[in-house]
mmCIF file of C-alpha atoms in Angstrom:
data_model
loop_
_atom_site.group_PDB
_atom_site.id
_atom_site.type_symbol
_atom_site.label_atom_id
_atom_site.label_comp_id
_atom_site.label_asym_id
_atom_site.label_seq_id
_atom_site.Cartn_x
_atom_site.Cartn_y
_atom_site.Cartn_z
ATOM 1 C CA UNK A 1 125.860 107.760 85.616
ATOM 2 C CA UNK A 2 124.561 111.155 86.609
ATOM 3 C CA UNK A 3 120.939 112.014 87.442
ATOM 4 C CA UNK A 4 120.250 113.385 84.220
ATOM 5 C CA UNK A 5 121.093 110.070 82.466
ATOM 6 C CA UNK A 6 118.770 108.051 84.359
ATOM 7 C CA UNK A 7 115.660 107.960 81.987
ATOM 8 C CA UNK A 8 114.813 104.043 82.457
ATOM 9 C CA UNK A 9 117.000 103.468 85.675
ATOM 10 C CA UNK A 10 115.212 100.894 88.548
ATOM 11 C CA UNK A 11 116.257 103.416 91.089
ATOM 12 C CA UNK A 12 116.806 107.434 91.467
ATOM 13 C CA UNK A 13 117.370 109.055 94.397
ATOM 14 C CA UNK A 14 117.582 112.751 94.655
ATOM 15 C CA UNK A 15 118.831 114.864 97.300
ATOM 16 C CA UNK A 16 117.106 112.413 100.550
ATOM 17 C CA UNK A 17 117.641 113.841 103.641
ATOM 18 C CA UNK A 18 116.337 112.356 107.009
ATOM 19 C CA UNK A 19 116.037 114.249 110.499
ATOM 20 C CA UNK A 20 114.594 112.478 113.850
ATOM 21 C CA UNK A 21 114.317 115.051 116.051
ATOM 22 C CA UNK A 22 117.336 117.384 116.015
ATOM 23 C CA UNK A 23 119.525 114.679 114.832
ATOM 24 C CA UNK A 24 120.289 114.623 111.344
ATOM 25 C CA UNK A 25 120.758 110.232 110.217
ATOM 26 C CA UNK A 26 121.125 111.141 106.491
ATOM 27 C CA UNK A 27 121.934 114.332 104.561
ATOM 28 C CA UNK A 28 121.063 114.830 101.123
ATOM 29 C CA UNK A 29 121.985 111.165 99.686
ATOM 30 C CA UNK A 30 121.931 111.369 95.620
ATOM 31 C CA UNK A 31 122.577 108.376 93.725
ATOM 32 C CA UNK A 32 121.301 106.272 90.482
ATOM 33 C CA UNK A 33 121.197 102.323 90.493
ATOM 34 C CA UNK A 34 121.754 101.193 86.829
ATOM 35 C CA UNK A 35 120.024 98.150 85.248
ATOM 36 C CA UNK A 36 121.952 95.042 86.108
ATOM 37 C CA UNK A 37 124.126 97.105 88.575
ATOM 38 C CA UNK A 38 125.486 95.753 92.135
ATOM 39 C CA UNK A 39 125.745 99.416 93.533
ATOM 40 C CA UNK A 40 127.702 99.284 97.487
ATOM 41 C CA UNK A 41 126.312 101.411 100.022
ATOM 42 C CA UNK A 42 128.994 102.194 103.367
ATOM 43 C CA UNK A 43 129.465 104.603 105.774
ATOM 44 C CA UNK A 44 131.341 104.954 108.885
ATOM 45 C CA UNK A 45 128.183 104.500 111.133
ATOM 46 C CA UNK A 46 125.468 102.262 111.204
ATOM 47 C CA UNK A 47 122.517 104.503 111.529
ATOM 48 C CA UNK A 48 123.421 106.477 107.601
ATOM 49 C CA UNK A 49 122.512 102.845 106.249
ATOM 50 C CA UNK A 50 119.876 101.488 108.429
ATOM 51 C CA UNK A 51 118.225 104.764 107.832
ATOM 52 C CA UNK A 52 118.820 104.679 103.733
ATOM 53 C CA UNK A 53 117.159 100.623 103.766
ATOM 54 C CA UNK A 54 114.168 101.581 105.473
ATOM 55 C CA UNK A 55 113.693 104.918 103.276
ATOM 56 C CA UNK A 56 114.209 102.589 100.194
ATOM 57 C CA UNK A 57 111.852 99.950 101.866
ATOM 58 C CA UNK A 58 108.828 102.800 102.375
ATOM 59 C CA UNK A 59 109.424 102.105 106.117
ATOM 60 C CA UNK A 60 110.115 105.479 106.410
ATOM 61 C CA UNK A 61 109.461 108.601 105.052
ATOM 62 C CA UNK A 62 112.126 111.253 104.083
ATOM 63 C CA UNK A 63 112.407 114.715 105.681
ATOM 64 C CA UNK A 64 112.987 115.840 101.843
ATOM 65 C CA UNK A 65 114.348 114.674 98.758
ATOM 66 C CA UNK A 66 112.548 111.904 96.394
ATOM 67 C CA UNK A 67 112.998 108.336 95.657
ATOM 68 C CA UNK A 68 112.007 107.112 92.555
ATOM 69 C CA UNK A 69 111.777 103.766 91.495
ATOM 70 C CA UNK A 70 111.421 102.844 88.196
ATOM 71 C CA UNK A 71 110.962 106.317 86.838
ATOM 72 C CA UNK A 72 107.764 106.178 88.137
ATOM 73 C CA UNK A 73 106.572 109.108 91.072
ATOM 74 C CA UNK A 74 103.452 107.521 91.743
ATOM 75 C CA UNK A 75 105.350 104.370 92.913
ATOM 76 C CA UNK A 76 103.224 102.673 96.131
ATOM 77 C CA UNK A 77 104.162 99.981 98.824
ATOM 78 C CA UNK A 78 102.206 97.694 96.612
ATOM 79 C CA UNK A 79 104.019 98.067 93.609
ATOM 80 C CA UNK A 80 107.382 97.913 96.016
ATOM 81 C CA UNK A 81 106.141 94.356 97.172
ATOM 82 C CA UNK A 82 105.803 93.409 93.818
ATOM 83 C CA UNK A 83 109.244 94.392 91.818
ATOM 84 C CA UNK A 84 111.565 94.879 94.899
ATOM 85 C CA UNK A 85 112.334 92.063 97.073
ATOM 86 C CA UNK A 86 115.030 92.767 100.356
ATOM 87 C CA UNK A 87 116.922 90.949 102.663
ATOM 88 C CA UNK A 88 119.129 91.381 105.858
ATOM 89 C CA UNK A 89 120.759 89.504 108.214
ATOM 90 C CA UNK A 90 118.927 89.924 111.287
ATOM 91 C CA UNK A 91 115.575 88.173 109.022
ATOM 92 C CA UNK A 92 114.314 84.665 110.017
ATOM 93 C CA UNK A 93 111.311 82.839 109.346
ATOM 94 C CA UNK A 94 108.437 80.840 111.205
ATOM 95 C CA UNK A 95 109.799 77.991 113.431
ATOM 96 C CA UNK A 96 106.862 75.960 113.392
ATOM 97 C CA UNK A 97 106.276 76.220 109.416
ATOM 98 C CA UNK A 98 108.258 73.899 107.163
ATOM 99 C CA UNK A 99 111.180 75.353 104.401
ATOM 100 C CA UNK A 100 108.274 75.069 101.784
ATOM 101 C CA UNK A 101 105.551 76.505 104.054
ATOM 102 C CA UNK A 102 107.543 79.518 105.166
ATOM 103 C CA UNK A 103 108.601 80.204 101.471
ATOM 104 C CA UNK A 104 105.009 80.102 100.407
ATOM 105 C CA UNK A 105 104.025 82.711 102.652
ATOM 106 C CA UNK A 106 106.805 84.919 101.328
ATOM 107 C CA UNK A 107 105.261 84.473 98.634
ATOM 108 C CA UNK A 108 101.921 85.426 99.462
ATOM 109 C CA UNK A 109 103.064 88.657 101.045
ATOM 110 C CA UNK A 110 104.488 89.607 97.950
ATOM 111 C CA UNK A 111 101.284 89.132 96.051
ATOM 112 C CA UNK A 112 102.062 85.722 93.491
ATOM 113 C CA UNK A 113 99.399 83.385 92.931
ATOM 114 C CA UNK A 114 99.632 80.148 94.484
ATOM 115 C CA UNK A 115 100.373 77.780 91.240
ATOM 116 C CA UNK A 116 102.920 80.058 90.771
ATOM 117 C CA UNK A 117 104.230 80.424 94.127
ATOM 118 C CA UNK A 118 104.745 76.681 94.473
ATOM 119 C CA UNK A 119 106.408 76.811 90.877
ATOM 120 C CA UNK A 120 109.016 78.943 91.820
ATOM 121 C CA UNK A 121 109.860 77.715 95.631
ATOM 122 C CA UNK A 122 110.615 74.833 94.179
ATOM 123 C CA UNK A 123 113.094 76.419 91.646
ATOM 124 C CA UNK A 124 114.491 78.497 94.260
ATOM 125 C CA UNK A 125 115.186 75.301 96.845
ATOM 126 C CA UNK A 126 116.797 73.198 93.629
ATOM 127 C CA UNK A 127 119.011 76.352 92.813
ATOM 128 C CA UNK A 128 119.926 76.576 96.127
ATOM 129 C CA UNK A 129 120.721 72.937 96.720
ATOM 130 C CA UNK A 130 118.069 72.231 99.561
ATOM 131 C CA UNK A 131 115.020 70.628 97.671
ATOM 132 C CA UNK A 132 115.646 67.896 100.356
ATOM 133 C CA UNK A 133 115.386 70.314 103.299
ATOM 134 C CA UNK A 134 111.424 71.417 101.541
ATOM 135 C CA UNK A 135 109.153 69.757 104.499
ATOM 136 C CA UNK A 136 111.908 70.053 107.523
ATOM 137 C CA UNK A 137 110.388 71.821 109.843
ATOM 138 C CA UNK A 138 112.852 75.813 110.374
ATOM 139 C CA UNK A 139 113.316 75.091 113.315
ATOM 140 C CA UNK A 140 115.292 71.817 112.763
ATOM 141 C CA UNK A 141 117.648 73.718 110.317
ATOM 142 C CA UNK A 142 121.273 74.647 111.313
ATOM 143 C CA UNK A 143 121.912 78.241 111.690
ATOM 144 C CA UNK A 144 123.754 78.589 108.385
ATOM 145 C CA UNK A 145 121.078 76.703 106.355
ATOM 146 C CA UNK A 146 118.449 79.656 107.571
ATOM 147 C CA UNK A 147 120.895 82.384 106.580
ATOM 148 C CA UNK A 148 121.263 80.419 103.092
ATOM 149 C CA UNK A 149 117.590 80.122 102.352
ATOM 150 C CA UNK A 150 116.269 83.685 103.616
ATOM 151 C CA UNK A 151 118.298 85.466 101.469
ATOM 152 C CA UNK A 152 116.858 82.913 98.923
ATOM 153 C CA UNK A 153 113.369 84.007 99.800
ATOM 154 C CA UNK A 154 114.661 87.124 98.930
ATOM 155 C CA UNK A 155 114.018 86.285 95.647
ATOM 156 C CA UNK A 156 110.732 84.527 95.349
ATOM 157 C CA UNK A 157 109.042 86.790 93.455
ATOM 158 C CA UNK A 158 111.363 87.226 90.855
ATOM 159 C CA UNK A 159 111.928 90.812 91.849
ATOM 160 C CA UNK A 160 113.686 93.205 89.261
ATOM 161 C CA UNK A 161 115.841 95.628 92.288
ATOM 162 C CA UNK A 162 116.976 93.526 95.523
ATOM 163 C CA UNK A 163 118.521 95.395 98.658
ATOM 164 C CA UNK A 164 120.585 93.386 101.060
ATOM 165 C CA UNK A 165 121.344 94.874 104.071
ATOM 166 C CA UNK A 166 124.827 93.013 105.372
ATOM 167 C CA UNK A 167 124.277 90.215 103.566
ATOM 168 C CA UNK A 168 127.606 88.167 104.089
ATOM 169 C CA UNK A 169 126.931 88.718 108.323
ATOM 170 C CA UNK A 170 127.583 85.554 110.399
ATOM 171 C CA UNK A 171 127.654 83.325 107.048
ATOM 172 C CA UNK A 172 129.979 80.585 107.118
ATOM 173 C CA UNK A 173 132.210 80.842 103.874
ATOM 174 C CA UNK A 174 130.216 78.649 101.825
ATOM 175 C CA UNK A 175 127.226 80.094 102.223
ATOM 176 C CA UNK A 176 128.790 83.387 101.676
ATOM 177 C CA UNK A 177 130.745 82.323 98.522
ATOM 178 C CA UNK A 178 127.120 80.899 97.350
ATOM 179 C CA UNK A 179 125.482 83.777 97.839
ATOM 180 C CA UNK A 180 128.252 86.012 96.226
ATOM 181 C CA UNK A 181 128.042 83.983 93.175
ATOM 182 C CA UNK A 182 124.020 83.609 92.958
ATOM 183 C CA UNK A 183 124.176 87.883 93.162
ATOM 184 C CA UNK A 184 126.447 87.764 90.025
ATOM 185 C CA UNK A 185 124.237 85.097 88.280
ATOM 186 C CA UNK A 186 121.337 87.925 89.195
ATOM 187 C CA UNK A 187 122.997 90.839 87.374
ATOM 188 C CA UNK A 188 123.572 88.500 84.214
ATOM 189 C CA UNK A 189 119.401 88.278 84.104
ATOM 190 C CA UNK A 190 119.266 91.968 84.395
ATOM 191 C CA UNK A 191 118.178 92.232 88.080
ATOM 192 C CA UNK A 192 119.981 95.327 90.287
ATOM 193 C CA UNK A 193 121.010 94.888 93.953
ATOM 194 C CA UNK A 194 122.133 97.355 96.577
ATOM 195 C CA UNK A 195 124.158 95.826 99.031
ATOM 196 C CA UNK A 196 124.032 98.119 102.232
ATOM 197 C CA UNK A 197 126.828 97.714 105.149
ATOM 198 C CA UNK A 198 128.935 99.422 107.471
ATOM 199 C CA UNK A 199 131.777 96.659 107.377
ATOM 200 C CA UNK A 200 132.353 96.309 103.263
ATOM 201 C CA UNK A 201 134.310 93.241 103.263
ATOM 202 C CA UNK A 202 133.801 91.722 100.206
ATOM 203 C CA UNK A 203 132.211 94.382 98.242
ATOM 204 C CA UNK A 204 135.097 95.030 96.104
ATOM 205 C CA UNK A 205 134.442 91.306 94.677
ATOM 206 C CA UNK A 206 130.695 92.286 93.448
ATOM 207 C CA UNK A 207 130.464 95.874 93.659
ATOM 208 C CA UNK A 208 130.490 97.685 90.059
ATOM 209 C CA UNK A 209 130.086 100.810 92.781
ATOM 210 C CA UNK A 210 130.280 101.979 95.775
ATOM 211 C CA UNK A 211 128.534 104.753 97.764
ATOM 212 C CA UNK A 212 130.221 106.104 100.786
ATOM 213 C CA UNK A 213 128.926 107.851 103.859
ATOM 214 C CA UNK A 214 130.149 109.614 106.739
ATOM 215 C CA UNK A 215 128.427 110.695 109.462
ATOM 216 C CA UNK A 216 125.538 110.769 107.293
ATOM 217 C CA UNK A 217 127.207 112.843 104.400
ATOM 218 C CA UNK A 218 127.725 111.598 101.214
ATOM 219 C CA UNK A 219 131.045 111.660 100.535
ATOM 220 C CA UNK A 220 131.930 109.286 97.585
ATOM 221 C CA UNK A 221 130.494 107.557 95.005
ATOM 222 C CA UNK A 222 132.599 105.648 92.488
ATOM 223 C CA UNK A 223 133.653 102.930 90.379
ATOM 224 C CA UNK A 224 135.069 99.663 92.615
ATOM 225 C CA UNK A 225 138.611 100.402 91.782
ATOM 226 C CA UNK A 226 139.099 103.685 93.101
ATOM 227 C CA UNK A 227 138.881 101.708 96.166
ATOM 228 C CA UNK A 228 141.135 100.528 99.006
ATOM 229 C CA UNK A 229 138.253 98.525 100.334
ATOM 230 C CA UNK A 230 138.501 97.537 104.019
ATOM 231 C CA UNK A 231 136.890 97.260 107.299
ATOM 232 C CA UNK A 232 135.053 100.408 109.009
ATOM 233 C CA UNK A 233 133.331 102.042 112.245
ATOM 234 C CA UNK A 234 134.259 104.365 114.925
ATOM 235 C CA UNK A 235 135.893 102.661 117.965
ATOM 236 C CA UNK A 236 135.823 98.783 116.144
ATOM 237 C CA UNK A 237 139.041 96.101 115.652
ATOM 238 C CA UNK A 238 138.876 93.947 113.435
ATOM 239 C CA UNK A 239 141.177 90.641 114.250
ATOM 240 C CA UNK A 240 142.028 88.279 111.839
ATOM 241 C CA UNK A 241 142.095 84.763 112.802
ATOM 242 C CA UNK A 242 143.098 81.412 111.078
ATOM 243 C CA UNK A 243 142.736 77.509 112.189
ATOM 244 C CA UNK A 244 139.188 78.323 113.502
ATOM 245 C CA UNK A 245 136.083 76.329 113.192
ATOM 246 C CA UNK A 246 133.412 78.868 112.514
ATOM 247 C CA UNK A 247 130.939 76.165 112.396
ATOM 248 C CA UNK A 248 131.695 74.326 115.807
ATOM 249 C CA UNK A 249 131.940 78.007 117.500
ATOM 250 C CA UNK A 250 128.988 80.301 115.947
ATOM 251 C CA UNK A 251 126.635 79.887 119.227
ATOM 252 C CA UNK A 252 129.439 81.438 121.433
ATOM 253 C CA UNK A 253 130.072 84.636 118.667
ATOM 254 C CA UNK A 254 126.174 85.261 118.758
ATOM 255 C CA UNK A 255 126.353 85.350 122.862
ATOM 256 C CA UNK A 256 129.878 87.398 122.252
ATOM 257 C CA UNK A 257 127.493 90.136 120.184
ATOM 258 C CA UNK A 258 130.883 89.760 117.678
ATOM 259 C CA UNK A 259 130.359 90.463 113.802
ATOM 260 C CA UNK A 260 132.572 87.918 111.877
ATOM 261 C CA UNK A 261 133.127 87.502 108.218
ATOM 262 C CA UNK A 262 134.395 84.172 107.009
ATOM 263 C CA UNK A 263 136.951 84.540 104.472
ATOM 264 C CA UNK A 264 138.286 80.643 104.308
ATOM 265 C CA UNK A 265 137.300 77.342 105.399
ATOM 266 C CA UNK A 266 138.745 77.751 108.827
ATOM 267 C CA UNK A 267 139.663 81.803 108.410
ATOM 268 C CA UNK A 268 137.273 85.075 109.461
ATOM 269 C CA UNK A 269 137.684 87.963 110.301
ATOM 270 C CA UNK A 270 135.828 89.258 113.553
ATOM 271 C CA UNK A 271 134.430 92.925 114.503
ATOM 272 C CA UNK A 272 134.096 93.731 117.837
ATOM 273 C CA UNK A 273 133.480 97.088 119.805
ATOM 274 C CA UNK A 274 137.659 98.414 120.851
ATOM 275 C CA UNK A 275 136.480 97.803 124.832
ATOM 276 C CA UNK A 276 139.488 95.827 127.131
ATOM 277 C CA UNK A 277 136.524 93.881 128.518
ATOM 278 C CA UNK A 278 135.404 92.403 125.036
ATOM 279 C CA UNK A 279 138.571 92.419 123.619
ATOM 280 C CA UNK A 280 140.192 90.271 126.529
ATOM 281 C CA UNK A 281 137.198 87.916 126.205
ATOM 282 C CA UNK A 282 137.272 87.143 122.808
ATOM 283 C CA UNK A 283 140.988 86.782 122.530
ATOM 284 C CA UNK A 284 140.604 84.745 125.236
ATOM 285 C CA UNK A 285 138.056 82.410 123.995
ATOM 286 C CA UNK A 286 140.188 82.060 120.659
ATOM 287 C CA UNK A 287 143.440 80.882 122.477
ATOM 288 C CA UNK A 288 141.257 78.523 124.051
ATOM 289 C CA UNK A 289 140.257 76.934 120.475
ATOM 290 C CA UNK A 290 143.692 77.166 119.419
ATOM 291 C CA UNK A 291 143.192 79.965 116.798
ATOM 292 C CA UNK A 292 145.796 81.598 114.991
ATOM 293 C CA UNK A 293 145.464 85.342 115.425
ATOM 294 C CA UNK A 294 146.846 86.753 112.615
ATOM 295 C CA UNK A 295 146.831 90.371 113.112
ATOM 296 C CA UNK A 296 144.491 93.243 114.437
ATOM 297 C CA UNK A 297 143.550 95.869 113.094
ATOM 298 C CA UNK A 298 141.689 99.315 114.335
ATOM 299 C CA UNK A 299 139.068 100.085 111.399
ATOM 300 C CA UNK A 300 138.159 103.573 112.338
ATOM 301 C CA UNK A 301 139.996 105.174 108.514
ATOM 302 C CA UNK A 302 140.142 102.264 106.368
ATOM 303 C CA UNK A 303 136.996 103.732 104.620
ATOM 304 C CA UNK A 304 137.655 107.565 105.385
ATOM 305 C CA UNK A 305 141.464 107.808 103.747
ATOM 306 C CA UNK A 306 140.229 106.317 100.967
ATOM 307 C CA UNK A 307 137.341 108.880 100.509
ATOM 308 C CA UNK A 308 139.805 111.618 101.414
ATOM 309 C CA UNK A 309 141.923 110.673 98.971
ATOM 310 C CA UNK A 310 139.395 110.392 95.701
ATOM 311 C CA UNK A 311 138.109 113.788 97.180
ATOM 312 C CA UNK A 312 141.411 115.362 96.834
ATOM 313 C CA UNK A 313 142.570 114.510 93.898
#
């Protein structure tokens, strides 16, 4: 869709540049996100992103450019708290407030009465199969429960645009095949997500789009299938492991500082900075556990060639 077409479009944004002092994080950034769209946003480094989510999120303001959401200009934080709900995987919730508790104050913050709010926390915990987890206590939750359920709160408010900023990050593969599945079930009811990461595993499975940067240029956007879709970031491997319990193991990845991706029951792929000190560590700790390591990878032009290559042709 180009920017003319995008009379009636949840999302426009036109030419956004950011500076922070004399560095430049994003350079004129120029995209539309459709009604019912999943639209990926990737880029060689993480700043291009983590810059674009907080611009979207009115965190930030741009150096120059617009966003525009819901062809609307006079768009304010409160209406943004109201239609747009966001998620990433560094969020977590009160310890010492129960599933419910913490899901009502979501709710709260996003400005829904409190009938309602109760009305649809319990919806969300039944669609996410943890009705039974409603008066536990967050803190008593396994890790991969609390990934499951805030990217549920997400949703609360029945928002019409969602941005998820690495969303599939240190989720087993359940959870991550659940929450694949509940963001296609979204589009179906009309609702359009951007999905924001620098390691787009996974995107081509949900994607209708995706937008590439690098170094804070845009440098792509197209359809899915123009796509050779695969691991990115200056000076990362990826390895690819088999006959690993994620599950048993995810305390010692979090104290590694490791990215991993599960892709299978007992499969994942893990991200680590290309360092002989973490590298030797990690491999280390997977012979230990008797992991397969399938292959490694470096995932410095996985995203690049592929960019060069649509930009050539």
């Amino acid at each position: 869709m180009s920017l003319a077409e995008s009379v009636g479009a949840p999302l426009k944004v036109s030419d956004v540049s950011f500076k922070k002092g004399e560095h430049i994080l994003l350079s004129k950034a120029s995209f539309v996100l459709d009604n019912a769209e999943v639209l990926g946003v990737a880029s060689n480094r993480t700043e291009p992103v983590e810059c674009l989510f907080k611009l979207l999120l009115f965190l930030e303001r741009p150096s120059s450019g617009s966003i525009t959401y819901f062809n609307n200009p006079r768009f304010s934080r409160n209406d943004l708290s109201r239609k747009v709900g966001f998620y990433s995987c560094t969020m977590d919730m009160i310890n010492d407030l129960t599933v419910l508790e913490n899901f009502l104050l979501a709710a709260s913050m996003h400005g829904m009465p409190k009938n309602a709010s109760v009305k649809r926390a319990e919806e969300l915990l039944s669609l996410f199969e943890a009705t039974n987890a409603s008066r536990v206590k967050w803190s008593k939750l396994a890790l991969s429960l609390r990934r499951k359920l805030c990217f549920a709160s997400s949703f609360i408010h029945n928002p019409s645009v969602i941005l998820l900023y690495d969303p599939f990050r240190g989720a087993t593969y359940d959870v991550a095949s659940f929450m694949r599945n509940f963001i296609k079930t979204s589009t179906d009811l009309g609702k359009s997500l951007l999905i924001f990461s620098t390691v787009p595993i996974l995107l081509d499975e949900i994607c209708d789009r995706i937008l590439i940067f690098h170094n804070g240029q845009q440098a792509v956007l197209d359809h899915t299938e123009s796509f050779v879709t695969g691991v990115s970031g200056p000076g990362m491997l990826s390895i690819h492991v088999s006959n690993f319990n994620i599950e048993t193991n995810i305390g010692m990845l979090e104290k590694m500082g490791v990215s991993w991706y599960a892709t299978g029951e007992k499969e994942a792929i893990i991200e680590l900075e290309n360092t002989p000190e973490k590298i030797q560590r990690l491999v280390g700790f997977l012979v230990t556990n008797n992991a397969a390591v399938n292959k490694i990878l470096s995932s410095r032009q996985h995203l690049l060639e592929s960019a060069n290559r649509l930009m050539e042709e």
